[in-house]
């Protein structure tokens, strides 16, 4: 029996039905696991369940963890809010799994960069957020390929007729005086860049102006809901193994790893440390009671 000839250099195995089925199953299994994890973290932050049936953490207990340091919590809440605001456009804009994963991965890369620049461990004043109050209703600049164009009143079906040119002058004069009065009353610094550094630009990450510091717990719970929708959207796009390729599987693995790093890694570590500490404390109390009864 003659031996099979060696495979040429650079030639890899083609993606067969078995590989496609494996990728399909892997994506759906991991997505289901992440949905369950996010739902569980949401319930723990709301104080609705015991941490793995061991310790119940109230809001007061959570605030004593290093992860929930009030000095860092404000910046972390802002970062999570920006991520949550940036996800819905990706959910609605892409109809193929590859495009969807590319956009989601690019957003997470930008968010990772944003967190490195605006680190929750840094010293950020909430006054910088409140100072952007006059800018909260300004239209954000779209950095994608398509550009927005201003529409006139005639284009949207609202004809404007003036009987006399004096009407136009009166209208513009009133608007100018109103704008001057408003600018005189509210003199805030121009921080429309949302505290972005010079040259700091993002394509997928939205950085709108925030007039106040968001509540971390409400923001975290809402972000969990949005990320659950992201995984459900992905499994809906990957409806059969026919659309699964090696590139799609690799991109899913990278994207899932970044999401896990953002939402799971730091939170779970602190919860595990706090649960161990609470368990040791309770066991120590029980031991003292038992030993006291035996020795008494």
CSV table of N, CA and C in Angstrom, one decimal, residues 66-130:
chain,number,residue,atom,x,y,z
A,66,UNK,N,-13.8,46.6,46.2
A,66,UNK,CA,-12.9,47.5,45.5
A,66,UNK,C,-13.4,47.9,44.1
A,67,UNK,N,-14.1,47.0,43.4
A,67,UNK,CA,-14.6,47.3,42.1
A,67,UNK,C,-15.6,48.5,42.1
A,68,UNK,N,-16.3,48.7,43.2
A,68,UNK,CA,-17.3,49.7,43.3
A,68,UNK,C,-16.9,50.9,44.1
A,69,UNK,N,-15.6,51.2,44.0
A,69,UNK,CA,-15.1,52.4,44.7
A,69,UNK,C,-15.8,53.6,44.1
A,70,UNK,N,-16.4,54.4,44.9
A,70,UNK,CA,-17.1,55.6,44.4
A,70,UNK,C,-16.3,56.5,43.5
A,71,UNK,N,-15.0,56.6,43.8
A,71,UNK,CA,-14.2,57.5,43.0
A,71,UNK,C,-14.0,57.0,41.6
A,72,UNK,N,-14.1,55.7,41.4
A,72,UNK,CA,-13.9,55.1,40.1
A,72,UNK,C,-15.3,54.8,39.4
A,73,UNK,N,-16.3,54.7,40.2
A,73,UNK,CA,-17.6,54.3,39.7
A,73,UNK,C,-18.2,55.2,38.7
A,74,UNK,N,-18.0,56.5,39.0
A,74,UNK,CA,-18.6,57.5,38.1
A,74,UNK,C,-18.0,57.4,36.7
A,75,UNK,N,-16.7,57.3,36.5
A,75,UNK,CA,-16.1,57.2,35.2
A,75,UNK,C,-16.5,55.8,34.6
A,76,UNK,N,-16.5,54.8,35.4
A,76,UNK,CA,-16.9,53.5,34.8
A,76,UNK,C,-18.4,53.5,34.3
A,77,UNK,N,-19.2,54.2,35.0
A,77,UNK,CA,-20.6,54.3,34.6
A,77,UNK,C,-20.7,55.1,33.2
A,78,UNK,N,-19.9,56.2,33.1
A,78,UNK,CA,-19.9,56.9,31.8
A,78,UNK,C,-19.4,56.0,30.7
A,79,UNK,N,-18.4,55.3,30.9
A,79,UNK,CA,-17.8,54.4,29.9
A,79,UNK,C,-18.8,53.4,29.5
A,80,UNK,N,-19.5,52.7,30.4
A,80,UNK,CA,-20.5,51.7,30.1
A,80,UNK,C,-21.7,52.4,29.4
A,81,UNK,N,-22.1,53.6,29.7
A,81,UNK,CA,-23.2,54.2,29.1
A,81,UNK,C,-22.8,54.5,27.6
A,82,UNK,N,-21.6,55.0,27.3
A,82,UNK,CA,-21.2,55.2,26.0
A,82,UNK,C,-21.2,54.0,25.1
A,83,UNK,N,-20.8,52.8,25.7
A,83,UNK,CA,-20.8,51.6,25.0
A,83,UNK,C,-22.2,51.2,24.7
A,84,UNK,N,-23.1,51.3,25.7
A,84,UNK,CA,-24.5,51.0,25.5
A,84,UNK,C,-25.2,51.8,24.5
A,85,UNK,N,-24.8,53.1,24.4
A,85,UNK,CA,-25.4,53.9,23.3
A,85,UNK,C,-24.9,53.6,21.9
A,86,UNK,N,-23.7,53.0,21.9
A,86,UNK,CA,-23.1,52.7,20.6
A,86,UNK,C,-23.5,51.4,20.0
A,87,UNK,N,-24.1,50.5,20.8
A,87,UNK,CA,-24.5,49.2,20.3
A,87,UNK,C,-25.7,49.1,19.4
A,88,UNK,N,-26.8,49.9,19.8
A,88,UNK,CA,-28.0,49.8,18.9
A,88,UNK,C,-27.8,50.1,17.4
A,89,UNK,N,-27.0,51.1,17.1
A,89,UNK,CA,-26.8,51.3,15.6
A,89,UNK,C,-26.2,50.1,14.9
A,90,UNK,N,-25.4,49.4,15.6
A,90,UNK,CA,-24.8,48.2,15.0
A,90,UNK,C,-25.8,47.1,14.9
A,91,UNK,N,-26.7,47.0,15.9
A,91,UNK,CA,-27.7,46.0,15.8
A,91,UNK,C,-28.7,46.2,14.6
A,92,UNK,N,-28.9,47.4,14.3
A,92,UNK,CA,-29.9,47.7,13.2
A,92,UNK,C,-29.3,47.8,11.8
A,93,UNK,N,-28.0,48.1,11.7
A,93,UNK,CA,-27.4,48.5,10.5
A,93,UNK,C,-26.9,47.3,9.6
A,94,UNK,N,-26.6,46.2,10.3
A,94,UNK,CA,-25.9,45.1,9.5
A,94,UNK,C,-26.8,43.9,9.5
A,95,UNK,N,-26.9,43.3,8.3
A,95,UNK,CA,-27.8,42.2,8.1
A,95,UNK,C,-27.1,40.9,7.8
A,96,UNK,N,-25.8,40.9,7.7
A,96,UNK,CA,-25.0,39.6,7.5
A,96,UNK,C,-24.2,39.4,8.8
A,97,UNK,N,-23.9,38.2,9.2
A,97,UNK,CA,-23.2,37.9,10.4
A,97,UNK,C,-21.7,38.4,10.3
A,98,UNK,N,-21.1,38.4,9.1
A,98,UNK,CA,-19.7,38.8,9.0
A,98,UNK,C,-19.6,40.3,9.2
A,99,UNK,N,-20.5,41.1,8.5
A,99,UNK,CA,-20.5,42.5,8.7
A,99,UNK,C,-20.8,42.9,10.1
A,100,UNK,N,-21.8,42.2,10.7
A,100,UNK,CA,-22.2,42.5,12.1
A,100,UNK,C,-21.0,42.3,13.1
A,101,UNK,N,-20.3,41.2,12.9
A,101,UNK,CA,-19.2,40.9,13.8
A,101,UNK,C,-18.0,41.9,13.6
A,102,UNK,N,-17.8,42.2,12.3
A,102,UNK,CA,-16.7,43.2,12.1
A,102,UNK,C,-17.0,44.5,12.8
A,103,UNK,N,-18.2,45.0,12.6
A,103,UNK,CA,-18.6,46.3,13.3
A,103,UNK,C,-18.6,46.2,14.8
A,104,UNK,N,-19.0,45.1,15.3
A,104,UNK,CA,-19.0,44.9,16.8
A,104,UNK,C,-17.6,44.8,17.3
A,105,UNK,N,-16.8,44.1,16.6
A,105,UNK,CA,-15.4,44.0,17.0
A,105,UNK,C,-14.7,45.3,16.9
A,106,UNK,N,-14.9,46.1,15.9
A,106,UNK,CA,-14.3,47.4,15.7
A,106,UNK,C,-14.8,48.3,16.9
A,107,UNK,N,-16.0,48.3,17.2
A,107,UNK,CA,-16.5,49.1,18.3
A,107,UNK,C,-15.8,48.7,19.6
A,108,UNK,N,-15.7,47.4,19.9
A,108,UNK,CA,-15.0,47.0,21.1
A,108,UNK,C,-13.6,47.4,21.2
A,109,UNK,N,-12.9,47.4,20.0
A,109,UNK,CA,-11.5,47.8,20.0
A,109,UNK,C,-11.4,49.3,20.3
A,110,UNK,N,-12.4,50.1,19.7
A,110,UNK,CA,-12.4,51.5,20.0
A,110,UNK,C,-12.7,51.8,21.5
A,111,UNK,N,-13.6,51.0,22.0
A,111,UNK,CA,-14.0,51.2,23.4
A,111,UNK,C,-12.8,50.8,24.3
A,112,UNK,N,-12.1,49.8,23.9
A,112,UNK,CA,-10.9,49.4,24.7
A,112,UNK,C,-9.9,50.6,24.7
A,113,UNK,N,-9.7,51.2,23.6
A,113,UNK,CA,-8.8,52.4,23.5
A,113,UNK,C,-9.3,53.5,24.3
A,114,UNK,N,-10.6,53.8,24.2
A,114,UNK,CA,-11.2,54.8,25.0
A,114,UNK,C,-11.0,54.6,26.5
A,115,UNK,N,-11.2,53.4,26.9
A,115,UNK,CA,-11.0,53.1,28.4
A,115,UNK,C,-9.5,53.3,28.8
A,116,UNK,N,-8.6,53.0,27.9
A,116,UNK,CA,-7.2,53.2,28.2
A,116,UNK,C,-6.9,54.7,28.4
A,117,UNK,N,-7.5,55.5,27.6
A,117,UNK,CA,-7.3,57.0,27.7
A,117,UNK,C,-8.1,57.6,28.8
A,118,UNK,N,-9.4,57.1,29.0
A,118,UNK,CA,-10.2,57.6,30.1
A,118,UNK,C,-10.4,56.5,31.1
A,119,UNK,N,-9.3,56.2,31.8
A,119,UNK,CA,-9.3,55.1,32.7
A,119,UNK,C,-10.2,55.4,33.9
A,120,UNK,N,-11.0,54.4,34.4
A,120,UNK,CA,-11.8,54.7,35.6
A,120,UNK,C,-10.9,54.9,36.8
A,121,UNK,N,-9.6,54.4,36.8
A,121,UNK,CA,-8.7,54.6,37.9
A,121,UNK,C,-8.1,56.0,37.9
A,122,UNK,N,-8.3,56.7,36.8
A,122,UNK,CA,-7.8,58.1,36.8
A,122,UNK,C,-8.6,59.1,37.6
A,123,UNK,N,-8.1,60.3,37.6
A,123,UNK,CA,-8.8,61.4,38.4
A,123,UNK,C,-9.6,62.2,37.4
A,124,UNK,N,-10.9,61.9,37.4
A,124,UNK,CA,-11.8,62.7,36.5
A,124,UNK,C,-12.8,63.4,37.3
A,125,UNK,N,-13.0,64.6,37.1
A,125,UNK,CA,-14.0,65.4,37.8
A,125,UNK,C,-15.3,65.4,37.2
A,126,UNK,N,-16.4,65.2,37.9
A,126,UNK,CA,-17.7,65.1,37.4
A,126,UNK,C,-18.2,66.5,36.9
A,127,UNK,N,-17.5,67.6,37.3
A,127,UNK,CA,-17.8,68.9,36.9
A,127,UNK,C,-17.6,69.0,35.4
A,128,UNK,N,-16.6,68.3,34.8
A,128,UNK,CA,-16.4,68.3,33.4
A,128,UNK,C,-17.6,67.8,32.6
A,129,UNK,N,-18.3,66.8,33.2
A,129,UNK,CA,-19.5,66.3,32.6
A,129,UNK,C,-20.6,67.3,32.7
A,130,UNK,N,-20.8,67.9,33.8
A,130,UNK,CA,-21.9,68.8,34.0
A,130,UNK,C,-21.7,70.1,33.2
